mmCIF file of C-alpha atoms in Angstrom:
data_model
loop_
_atom_site.group_PDB
_atom_site.id
_atom_site.type_symbol
_atom_site.label_atom_id
_atom_site.label_comp_id
_atom_site.label_asym_id
_atom_site.label_seq_id
_atom_site.Cartn_x
_atom_site.Cartn_y
_atom_site.Cartn_z
ATOM 1 C CA UNK A 1 30.258 -1.470 7.294
ATOM 2 C CA UNK A 2 29.903 -4.100 9.989
ATOM 3 C CA UNK A 3 28.184 -7.312 8.963
ATOM 4 C CA UNK A 4 27.371 -8.573 12.426
ATOM 5 C CA UNK A 5 23.685 -9.226 12.848
ATOM 6 C CA UNK A 6 23.592 -7.650 16.311
ATOM 7 C CA UNK A 7 23.895 -4.047 15.107
ATOM 8 C CA UNK A 8 21.788 -4.125 11.941
ATOM 9 C CA UNK A 9 19.735 -0.958 11.758
ATOM 10 C CA UNK A 10 17.343 -1.706 8.891
ATOM 11 C CA UNK A 11 15.904 -4.975 7.609
ATOM 12 C CA UNK A 12 14.526 -4.587 4.087
ATOM 13 C CA UNK A 13 11.839 -7.192 3.406
ATOM 14 C CA UNK A 14 11.349 -7.794 -0.324
ATOM 15 C CA UNK A 15 8.701 -10.312 -1.485
ATOM 16 C CA UNK A 16 9.540 -11.555 -4.972
ATOM 17 C CA UNK A 17 6.992 -13.290 -7.190
ATOM 18 C CA UNK A 18 7.561 -13.481 -10.959
ATOM 19 C CA UNK A 19 9.951 -10.550 -10.612
ATOM 20 C CA UNK A 20 12.680 -11.544 -13.054
ATOM 21 C CA UNK A 21 12.495 -8.196 -14.872
ATOM 22 C CA UNK A 22 12.594 -5.920 -11.824
ATOM 23 C CA UNK A 23 14.222 -7.652 -8.840
ATOM 24 C CA UNK A 24 17.825 -6.756 -9.671
ATOM 25 C CA UNK A 25 17.026 -3.054 -10.095
ATOM 26 C CA UNK A 26 15.129 -3.062 -6.822
ATOM 27 C CA UNK A 27 17.895 -4.734 -4.800
ATOM 28 C CA UNK A 28 20.720 -2.764 -6.409
ATOM 29 C CA UNK A 29 18.944 0.545 -5.708
ATOM 30 C CA UNK A 30 18.994 -0.335 -1.999
ATOM 31 C CA UNK A 31 22.559 -1.649 -2.098
ATOM 32 C CA UNK A 32 23.742 1.588 -3.716
ATOM 33 C CA UNK A 33 22.317 3.512 -0.785
ATOM 34 C CA UNK A 34 23.765 1.058 1.751
ATOM 35 C CA UNK A 35 27.182 1.668 0.203
ATOM 36 C CA UNK A 36 26.726 5.454 0.314
ATOM 37 C CA UNK A 37 25.569 5.457 3.935
ATOM 38 C CA UNK A 38 27.951 2.825 5.342
ATOM 39 C CA UNK A 39 25.131 1.808 7.703
ATOM 40 C CA UNK A 40 24.521 -1.845 8.540
ATOM 41 C CA UNK A 41 21.456 -3.180 6.751
ATOM 42 C CA UNK A 42 20.163 -6.558 5.635
ATOM 43 C CA UNK A 43 18.058 -7.280 2.568
ATOM 44 C CA UNK A 44 15.729 -10.263 2.812
ATOM 45 C CA UNK A 45 14.395 -11.521 -0.520
ATOM 46 C CA UNK A 46 11.482 -13.924 -0.112
ATOM 47 C CA UNK A 47 10.783 -15.829 -3.305
ATOM 48 C CA UNK A 48 7.211 -17.104 -3.239
ATOM 49 C CA UNK A 49 5.968 -19.416 -5.943
ATOM 50 C CA UNK A 50 7.477 -17.763 -9.010
ATOM 51 C CA UNK A 51 7.066 -19.391 -12.390
ATOM 52 C CA UNK A 52 9.881 -17.472 -14.070
ATOM 53 C CA UNK A 53 13.589 -16.967 -13.344
ATOM 54 C CA UNK A 54 13.108 -14.991 -10.129
ATOM 55 C CA UNK A 55 14.657 -17.611 -7.849
ATOM 56 C CA UNK A 56 17.862 -17.851 -9.883
ATOM 57 C CA UNK A 57 18.164 -14.058 -10.025
ATOM 58 C CA UNK A 58 17.695 -13.919 -6.255
ATOM 59 C CA UNK A 59 20.448 -16.528 -5.813
ATOM 60 C CA UNK A 60 22.783 -14.436 -7.975
ATOM 61 C CA UNK A 61 22.044 -11.352 -5.874
ATOM 62 C CA UNK A 62 22.689 -13.340 -2.706
ATOM 63 C CA UNK A 63 26.128 -14.295 -4.014
ATOM 64 C CA UNK A 64 26.879 -10.742 -5.141
ATOM 65 C CA UNK A 65 25.961 -8.988 -1.883
ATOM 66 C CA UNK A 66 27.028 -10.292 1.544
ATOM 67 C CA UNK A 67 24.060 -8.691 3.296
ATOM 68 C CA UNK A 68 21.387 -10.311 1.076
ATOM 69 C CA UNK A 69 19.472 -13.215 2.578
ATOM 70 C CA UNK A 70 17.285 -15.478 0.460
ATOM 71 C CA UNK A 71 14.195 -17.120 1.912
ATOM 72 C CA UNK A 72 11.414 -19.107 0.255
ATOM 73 C CA UNK A 73 7.754 -19.148 1.225
ATOM 74 C CA UNK A 74 4.486 -20.394 -0.183
ATOM 75 C CA UNK A 75 2.879 -18.201 -2.831
ATOM 76 C CA UNK A 76 1.357 -14.997 -1.495
ATOM 77 C CA UNK A 77 2.716 -11.587 -0.529
ATOM 78 C CA UNK A 78 1.485 -11.902 3.068
ATOM 79 C CA UNK A 79 3.166 -15.275 3.499
ATOM 80 C CA UNK A 80 6.375 -13.817 2.059
ATOM 81 C CA UNK A 81 6.328 -10.750 4.294
ATOM 82 C CA UNK A 82 5.601 -12.877 7.348
ATOM 83 C CA UNK A 83 8.574 -15.087 6.542
ATOM 84 C CA UNK A 84 10.671 -11.958 6.297
ATOM 85 C CA UNK A 85 9.455 -10.782 9.698
ATOM 86 C CA UNK A 86 10.369 -14.158 11.197
ATOM 87 C CA UNK A 87 14.009 -13.954 10.143
ATOM 88 C CA UNK A 88 14.623 -10.173 10.279
ATOM 89 C CA UNK A 89 17.242 -9.064 12.827
ATOM 90 C CA UNK A 90 17.196 -5.305 12.220
ATOM 91 C CA UNK A 91 16.075 -2.728 14.731
ATOM 92 C CA UNK A 92 13.698 -1.299 12.140
ATOM 93 C CA UNK A 93 11.700 -2.942 9.343
ATOM 94 C CA UNK A 94 11.269 -1.551 5.832
ATOM 95 C CA UNK A 95 8.979 -3.199 3.266
ATOM 96 C CA UNK A 96 9.889 -2.866 -0.415
ATOM 97 C CA UNK A 97 7.996 -4.279 -3.401
ATOM 98 C CA UNK A 98 10.241 -6.020 -5.905
ATOM 99 C CA UNK A 99 9.004 -3.906 -8.827
ATOM 100 C CA UNK A 100 9.835 -0.585 -7.152
ATOM 101 C CA UNK A 101 13.120 1.136 -6.296
ATOM 102 C CA UNK A 102 14.732 2.856 -3.321
ATOM 103 C CA UNK A 103 15.862 6.506 -3.350
ATOM 104 C CA UNK A 104 19.530 7.288 -2.691
ATOM 105 C CA UNK A 105 20.247 9.161 0.543
ATOM 106 C CA UNK A 106 17.245 7.708 2.345
ATOM 107 C CA UNK A 107 19.106 5.325 4.673
ATOM 108 C CA UNK A 108 21.309 8.113 6.019
ATOM 109 C CA UNK A 109 18.258 10.358 6.491
ATOM 110 C CA UNK A 110 16.477 7.612 8.441
ATOM 111 C CA UNK A 111 19.564 6.959 10.574
ATOM 112 C CA UNK A 112 19.942 10.675 11.396
ATOM 113 C CA UNK A 113 16.300 10.884 12.407
ATOM 114 C CA UNK A 114 16.644 7.809 14.619
ATOM 115 C CA UNK A 115 19.695 9.324 16.274
ATOM 116 C CA UNK A 116 17.737 12.533 16.976
ATOM 117 C CA UNK A 117 14.479 10.955 18.168
ATOM 118 C CA UNK A 118 12.948 7.499 17.809
ATOM 119 C CA UNK A 119 9.315 6.638 17.088
ATOM 120 C CA UNK A 120 7.188 3.535 16.634
ATOM 121 C CA UNK A 121 6.406 4.533 13.041
ATOM 122 C CA UNK A 122 8.162 6.790 10.567
ATOM 123 C CA UNK A 123 6.207 7.777 7.466
ATOM 124 C CA UNK A 124 7.946 9.388 4.501
ATOM 125 C CA UNK A 125 7.089 10.868 1.149
ATOM 126 C CA UNK A 126 7.574 8.948 -2.086
ATOM 127 C CA UNK A 127 7.597 9.278 -5.837
ATOM 128 C CA UNK A 128 4.794 7.858 -7.919
ATOM 129 C CA UNK A 129 6.772 7.419 -11.124
ATOM 130 C CA UNK A 130 8.338 10.917 -11.349
ATOM 131 C CA UNK A 131 5.685 12.782 -9.373
ATOM 132 C CA UNK A 132 6.573 13.529 -5.773
ATOM 133 C CA UNK A 133 3.892 12.691 -3.195
ATOM 134 C CA UNK A 134 4.259 14.882 -0.095
ATOM 135 C CA UNK A 135 2.021 14.208 2.875
ATOM 136 C CA UNK A 136 -0.077 17.056 4.222
ATOM 137 C CA UNK A 137 -0.614 16.077 7.846
ATOM 138 C CA UNK A 138 -0.862 18.984 10.277
ATOM 139 C CA UNK A 139 2.289 17.941 12.146
ATOM 140 C CA UNK A 140 5.220 17.318 9.831
ATOM 141 C CA UNK A 141 8.957 16.880 10.440
ATOM 142 C CA UNK A 142 8.467 16.007 14.106
ATOM 143 C CA UNK A 143 7.690 13.130 16.450
ATOM 144 C CA UNK A 144 4.314 13.269 18.188
ATOM 145 C CA UNK A 145 2.646 11.088 20.803
ATOM 146 C CA UNK A 146 -0.679 12.826 21.317
ATOM 147 C CA UNK A 147 -3.730 12.792 19.042
ATOM 148 C CA UNK A 148 -2.850 9.431 17.500
ATOM 149 C CA UNK A 149 -6.562 9.042 16.746
ATOM 150 C CA UNK A 150 -6.349 12.100 14.469
ATOM 151 C CA UNK A 151 -3.471 10.401 12.649
ATOM 152 C CA UNK A 152 -5.507 7.194 12.225
ATOM 153 C CA UNK A 153 -8.406 9.169 10.763
ATOM 154 C CA UNK A 154 -6.047 11.037 8.430
ATOM 155 C CA UNK A 155 -4.683 7.729 7.134
ATOM 156 C CA UNK A 156 -8.113 6.231 6.559
ATOM 157 C CA UNK A 157 -9.589 9.013 4.438
ATOM 158 C CA UNK A 158 -6.957 8.596 1.671
ATOM 159 C CA UNK A 159 -5.934 4.931 1.787
ATOM 160 C CA UNK A 160 -4.562 4.755 -1.752
ATOM 161 C CA UNK A 161 -2.076 7.538 -0.941
ATOM 162 C CA UNK A 162 -1.267 6.732 2.687
ATOM 163 C CA UNK A 163 -1.974 3.137 3.664
ATOM 164 C CA UNK A 164 0.697 1.179 1.849
ATOM 165 C CA UNK A 165 3.365 -0.453 3.991
ATOM 166 C CA UNK A 166 6.203 0.894 1.827
ATOM 167 C CA UNK A 167 7.763 4.342 2.359
ATOM 168 C CA UNK A 168 7.443 3.668 6.082
ATOM 169 C CA UNK A 169 9.797 2.466 8.807
ATOM 170 C CA UNK A 170 8.336 0.035 11.353
ATOM 171 C CA UNK A 171 9.759 -0.820 14.757
ATOM 172 C CA UNK A 172 10.738 -4.465 15.155
ATOM 173 C CA UNK A 173 10.118 -4.225 18.906
ATOM 174 C CA UNK A 174 6.479 -3.234 18.399
ATOM 175 C CA UNK A 175 5.978 -6.027 15.859
ATOM 176 C CA UNK A 176 7.474 -8.632 18.188
ATOM 177 C CA UNK A 177 5.780 -7.299 21.328
ATOM 178 C CA UNK A 178 2.327 -7.367 19.715
ATOM 179 C CA UNK A 179 3.059 -10.501 17.618
ATOM 180 C CA UNK A 180 1.939 -8.638 14.515
ATOM 181 C CA UNK A 181 1.766 -10.518 11.236
ATOM 182 C CA UNK A 182 0.065 -9.982 7.890
ATOM 183 C CA UNK A 183 -3.314 -11.712 7.619
ATOM 184 C CA UNK A 184 -2.664 -14.594 5.227
ATOM 185 C CA UNK A 185 -6.396 -15.087 4.688
ATOM 186 C CA UNK A 186 -6.603 -11.772 2.827
ATOM 187 C CA UNK A 187 -5.680 -11.400 -0.837
ATOM 188 C CA UNK A 188 -6.525 -7.694 -1.201
ATOM 189 C CA UNK A 189 -5.777 -4.623 0.956
ATOM 190 C CA UNK A 190 -3.729 -6.871 3.250
ATOM 191 C CA UNK A 191 -1.112 -4.125 3.637
ATOM 192 C CA UNK A 192 -3.693 -1.543 4.762
ATOM 193 C CA UNK A 193 -5.151 -4.017 7.251
ATOM 194 C CA UNK A 194 -1.683 -4.702 8.713
ATOM 195 C CA UNK A 195 -0.886 -0.986 8.903
ATOM 196 C CA UNK A 196 -4.154 -0.283 10.720
ATOM 197 C CA UNK A 197 -3.378 -2.893 13.387
ATOM 198 C CA UNK A 198 0.179 -1.657 13.665
ATOM 199 C CA UNK A 199 -0.879 1.972 14.184
ATOM 200 C CA UNK A 200 -3.297 0.837 16.891
ATOM 201 C CA UNK A 201 -0.170 -0.327 18.766
ATOM 202 C CA UNK A 202 1.803 2.897 18.213
ATOM 203 C CA UNK A 203 2.539 5.456 20.897
ATOM 204 C CA UNK A 204 4.742 7.742 18.800
ATOM 205 C CA UNK A 205 4.693 8.662 15.110
ATOM 206 C CA UNK A 206 6.839 10.830 12.871
ATOM 207 C CA UNK A 207 5.836 12.057 9.400
ATOM 208 C CA UNK A 208 8.438 13.499 7.070
ATOM 209 C CA UNK A 209 8.259 15.029 3.617
ATOM 210 C CA UNK A 210 11.487 13.497 2.288
ATOM 211 C CA UNK A 211 10.756 10.927 -0.460
ATOM 212 C CA UNK A 212 12.544 7.637 0.215
ATOM 213 C CA UNK A 213 10.767 5.351 -2.258
ATOM 214 C CA UNK A 214 9.843 5.288 -5.929
ATOM 215 C CA UNK A 215 6.621 3.502 -6.788
ATOM 216 C CA UNK A 216 6.719 2.399 -10.420
ATOM 217 C CA UNK A 217 3.375 2.046 -12.181
ATOM 218 C CA UNK A 218 3.089 -0.845 -14.602
ATOM 219 C CA UNK A 219 1.838 -0.439 -18.129
ATOM 220 C CA UNK A 220 -1.259 -1.909 -19.740
ATOM 221 C CA UNK A 221 -1.496 -5.598 -18.941
ATOM 222 C CA UNK A 222 -3.306 -8.415 -20.717
ATOM 223 C CA UNK A 223 -7.011 -7.997 -21.347
ATOM 224 C CA UNK A 224 -8.843 -7.930 -18.048
ATOM 225 C CA UNK A 225 -12.226 -9.440 -17.279
ATOM 226 C CA UNK A 226 -14.763 -8.717 -14.578
ATOM 227 C CA UNK A 227 -13.684 -10.752 -11.570
ATOM 228 C CA UNK A 228 -16.299 -11.100 -8.803
ATOM 229 C CA UNK A 229 -13.740 -12.987 -6.675
ATOM 230 C CA UNK A 230 -11.591 -9.862 -6.608
ATOM 231 C CA UNK A 231 -14.544 -7.801 -5.442
ATOM 232 C CA UNK A 232 -15.293 -10.349 -2.726
ATOM 233 C CA UNK A 233 -11.632 -10.235 -1.721
ATOM 234 C CA UNK A 234 -11.862 -6.507 -1.071
ATOM 235 C CA UNK A 235 -15.121 -6.952 0.822
ATOM 236 C CA UNK A 236 -13.574 -9.693 2.980
ATOM 237 C CA UNK A 237 -10.729 -7.353 3.900
ATOM 238 C CA UNK A 238 -13.207 -4.598 4.746
ATOM 239 C CA UNK A 239 -15.176 -6.936 6.978
ATOM 240 C CA UNK A 240 -11.972 -7.660 8.924
ATOM 241 C CA UNK A 241 -11.007 -3.998 9.321
ATOM 242 C CA UNK A 242 -14.589 -3.092 10.287
ATOM 243 C CA UNK A 243 -14.187 -5.275 13.379
ATOM 244 C CA UNK A 244 -10.809 -3.692 14.130
ATOM 245 C CA UNK A 245 -12.175 -0.121 14.133
ATOM 246 C CA UNK A 246 -15.443 -0.912 15.935
ATOM 247 C CA UNK A 247 -14.089 0.298 19.298
ATOM 248 C CA UNK A 248 -12.164 3.276 17.962
ATOM 249 C CA UNK A 249 -13.088 6.887 18.727
ATOM 250 C CA UNK A 250 -15.915 8.468 16.734
ATOM 251 C CA UNK A 251 -13.625 10.475 14.372
ATOM 252 C CA UNK A 252 -11.804 7.263 13.408
ATOM 253 C CA UNK A 253 -15.068 5.409 12.789
ATOM 254 C CA UNK A 254 -16.319 8.293 10.642
ATOM 255 C CA UNK A 255 -13.078 8.312 8.659
ATOM 256 C CA UNK A 256 -13.464 4.575 8.204
ATOM 257 C CA UNK A 257 -16.655 5.216 6.213
ATOM 258 C CA UNK A 258 -14.481 7.066 3.698
ATOM 259 C CA UNK A 259 -12.049 4.146 3.730
ATOM 260 C CA UNK A 260 -14.897 1.781 2.818
ATOM 261 C CA UNK A 261 -16.117 4.038 0.021
ATOM 262 C CA UNK A 262 -12.592 4.501 -1.334
ATOM 263 C CA UNK A 263 -12.675 0.736 -1.876
ATOM 264 C CA UNK A 264 -16.045 1.063 -3.606
ATOM 265 C CA UNK A 265 -14.408 3.497 -6.036
ATOM 266 C CA UNK A 266 -11.370 1.243 -6.429
ATOM 267 C CA UNK A 267 -13.553 -1.689 -7.457
ATOM 268 C CA UNK A 268 -15.784 0.438 -9.687
ATOM 269 C CA UNK A 269 -12.875 2.022 -11.568
ATOM 270 C CA UNK A 270 -10.519 -0.955 -11.814
ATOM 271 C CA UNK A 271 -12.867 -3.942 -11.867
ATOM 272 C CA UNK A 272 -16.021 -2.634 -13.503
ATOM 273 C CA UNK A 273 -15.301 0.391 -15.728
ATOM 274 C CA UNK A 274 -11.721 -0.561 -16.652
ATOM 275 C CA UNK A 275 -11.295 0.112 -20.369
ATOM 276 C CA UNK A 276 -9.974 -3.391 -21.030
ATOM 277 C CA UNK A 277 -13.018 -5.109 -19.572
ATOM 278 C CA UNK A 278 -15.565 -6.079 -22.182
ATOM 279 C CA UNK A 279 -19.090 -4.696 -21.995
ATOM 280 C CA UNK A 280 -21.133 -1.580 -22.690
ATOM 281 C CA UNK A 281 -21.308 1.406 -20.376
ATOM 282 C CA UNK A 282 -24.909 0.504 -19.466
ATOM 283 C CA UNK A 283 -23.904 -3.038 -18.548
ATOM 284 C CA UNK A 284 -21.080 -1.721 -16.375
ATOM 285 C CA UNK A 285 -23.412 0.807 -14.779
ATOM 286 C CA UNK A 286 -25.714 -2.062 -13.746
ATOM 287 C CA UNK A 287 -22.751 -3.799 -12.105
ATOM 288 C CA UNK A 288 -21.914 -0.589 -10.215
ATOM 289 C CA UNK A 289 -25.502 -0.406 -8.955
ATOM 290 C CA UNK A 290 -25.246 -4.005 -7.770
ATOM 291 C CA UNK A 291 -21.975 -3.155 -6.030
ATOM 292 C CA UNK A 292 -23.447 -0.212 -4.113
ATOM 293 C CA UNK A 293 -26.116 -2.533 -2.721
ATOM 294 C CA UNK A 294 -23.540 -4.800 -1.095
ATOM 295 C CA UNK A 295 -24.361 -4.506 2.650
ATOM 296 C CA UNK A 296 -21.006 -2.958 3.648
ATOM 297 C CA UNK A 297 -21.151 -0.285 0.945
ATOM 298 C CA UNK A 298 -24.874 0.346 1.389
ATOM 299 C CA UNK A 299 -24.380 0.883 5.124
ATOM 300 C CA UNK A 300 -21.465 3.282 4.588
ATOM 301 C CA UNK A 301 -23.437 5.253 1.994
ATOM 302 C CA UNK A 302 -26.367 5.553 4.398
ATOM 303 C CA UNK A 303 -24.206 6.640 7.345
ATOM 304 C CA UNK A 304 -21.856 9.110 5.702
ATOM 305 C CA UNK A 305 -23.031 12.696 5.382
ATOM 306 C CA UNK A 306 -23.324 14.374 2.006
ATOM 307 C CA UNK A 307 -20.904 17.072 3.175
ATOM 308 C CA UNK A 308 -18.157 14.477 3.690
ATOM 309 C CA UNK A 309 -18.677 13.326 0.108
ATOM 310 C CA UNK A 310 -18.142 16.756 -1.422
ATOM 311 C CA UNK A 311 -14.567 15.977 -2.441
ATOM 312 C CA UNK A 312 -12.984 14.910 -5.715
ATOM 313 C CA UNK A 313 -12.259 11.477 -4.239
ATOM 314 C CA UNK A 314 -15.834 10.830 -3.115
ATOM 315 C CA UNK A 315 -17.681 12.582 -5.933
ATOM 316 C CA UNK A 316 -19.283 9.278 -7.102
ATOM 317 C CA UNK A 317 -20.739 8.842 -3.608
ATOM 318 C CA UNK A 318 -22.077 12.401 -3.616
ATOM 319 C CA UNK A 319 -23.933 11.655 -6.850
ATOM 320 C CA UNK A 320 -25.213 8.333 -5.491
ATOM 321 C CA UNK A 321 -26.550 9.998 -2.345
ATOM 322 C CA UNK A 322 -28.364 12.455 -4.617
ATOM 323 C CA UNK A 323 -29.805 9.484 -6.591
ATOM 324 C CA UNK A 324 -27.734 10.371 -9.646
ATOM 325 C CA UNK A 325 -26.306 6.941 -10.408
ATOM 326 C CA UNK A 326 -25.635 7.795 -14.049
ATOM 327 C CA UNK A 327 -23.403 10.695 -13.032
ATOM 328 C CA UNK A 328 -21.585 8.467 -10.540
ATOM 329 C CA UNK A 329 -20.979 5.953 -13.302
ATOM 330 C CA UNK A 330 -19.682 8.647 -15.649
ATOM 331 C CA UNK A 331 -17.173 9.823 -13.026
ATOM 332 C CA UNK A 332 -15.902 6.258 -12.579
ATOM 333 C CA UNK A 333 -15.763 5.791 -16.348
ATOM 334 C CA UNK A 334 -13.683 8.956 -16.775
ATOM 335 C CA UNK A 335 -11.294 7.876 -14.018
ATOM 336 C CA UNK A 336 -10.909 4.492 -15.704
ATOM 337 C CA UNK A 337 -10.251 6.187 -19.046
ATOM 338 C CA UNK A 338 -7.582 8.476 -17.566
ATOM 339 C CA UNK A 339 -5.930 5.489 -15.872
ATOM 340 C CA UNK A 340 -5.891 3.595 -19.165
ATOM 341 C CA UNK A 341 -4.359 6.533 -21.024
ATOM 342 C CA UNK A 342 -1.650 6.855 -18.377
ATOM 343 C CA UNK A 343 -0.921 3.119 -18.518
ATOM 344 C CA UNK A 344 -0.675 3.292 -22.313
ATOM 345 C CA UNK A 345 2.001 5.981 -22.025
ATOM 346 C CA UNK A 346 3.952 3.772 -19.602
ATOM 347 C CA UNK A 347 3.640 0.787 -21.959
ATOM 348 C CA UNK A 348 4.890 2.827 -24.920
ATOM 349 C CA UNK A 349 7.816 4.131 -22.845
ATOM 350 C CA UNK A 350 8.742 0.553 -21.858
ATOM 351 C CA UNK A 351 8.926 -0.650 -25.496
#
């Protein structure tokens, strides 16, 4: 494998914050695949404000692997990723979270696809724990340049499945040409906001079923409390993306309503009805009612048709539009309960 920076194919950007337990596994999973593929890659670890042993572990990894670069940024995943973009020299950019792992054989698969046909964005499948997530877009296993608006709309209607920056391959030329950076003013959904702006600059896209990434869910954390700042963080991100889609085609703007309401559900399930948050069901239901009256959510609920809400994902919104707030709350409560039970299983497996 050549180490010269002028023929590096992939730059892996890995933000690391308080990652002492997971960083080595993450980096070594990529290095194993680099070794198998014999393709020139660089791994950029960006330590950002850790309070544990992450920095020392990163230094050890830098000494162990010749293609590992270590950078330091201020605290924040967007600041870390932006630092990575500043120093990356690869033709393509891959974002990896330090608590996840890479799938063997993926680098060679990406290289073969690039040799066959290039694109501004490659999107791949992934594992969520041990469950394979395969995308269901109408055009799979090919590069397309028409109907990019349809692709944007498809992304927006299922953001929690499709709008992460990992399990994707970005083109460094597009990023540099458009001077794209993560919005450091955002603390939530900053990856979705970056992806949306990136896709607006894409002319060609390829979607492939092969899983290249393993997203590892964490177990039950310390007791959580209702955090209105977190809710406002999501709303701030939505206000930014609302401006970015304002001039998009009608199908994209309609899909964006679902994107907004997916965030309503995210907040309701994880920040209101979460099983570790103190408070009765009635008290949490009141908070959900307050949330739906936030101007951005209220507007989306008024604009979206009931037919578009007749899905499992938007079932709370269907009940709300039918003035059945109690039923909407029960759906969110059940989702929170199922999440908690799943997290408990992960926690038990980790002990």
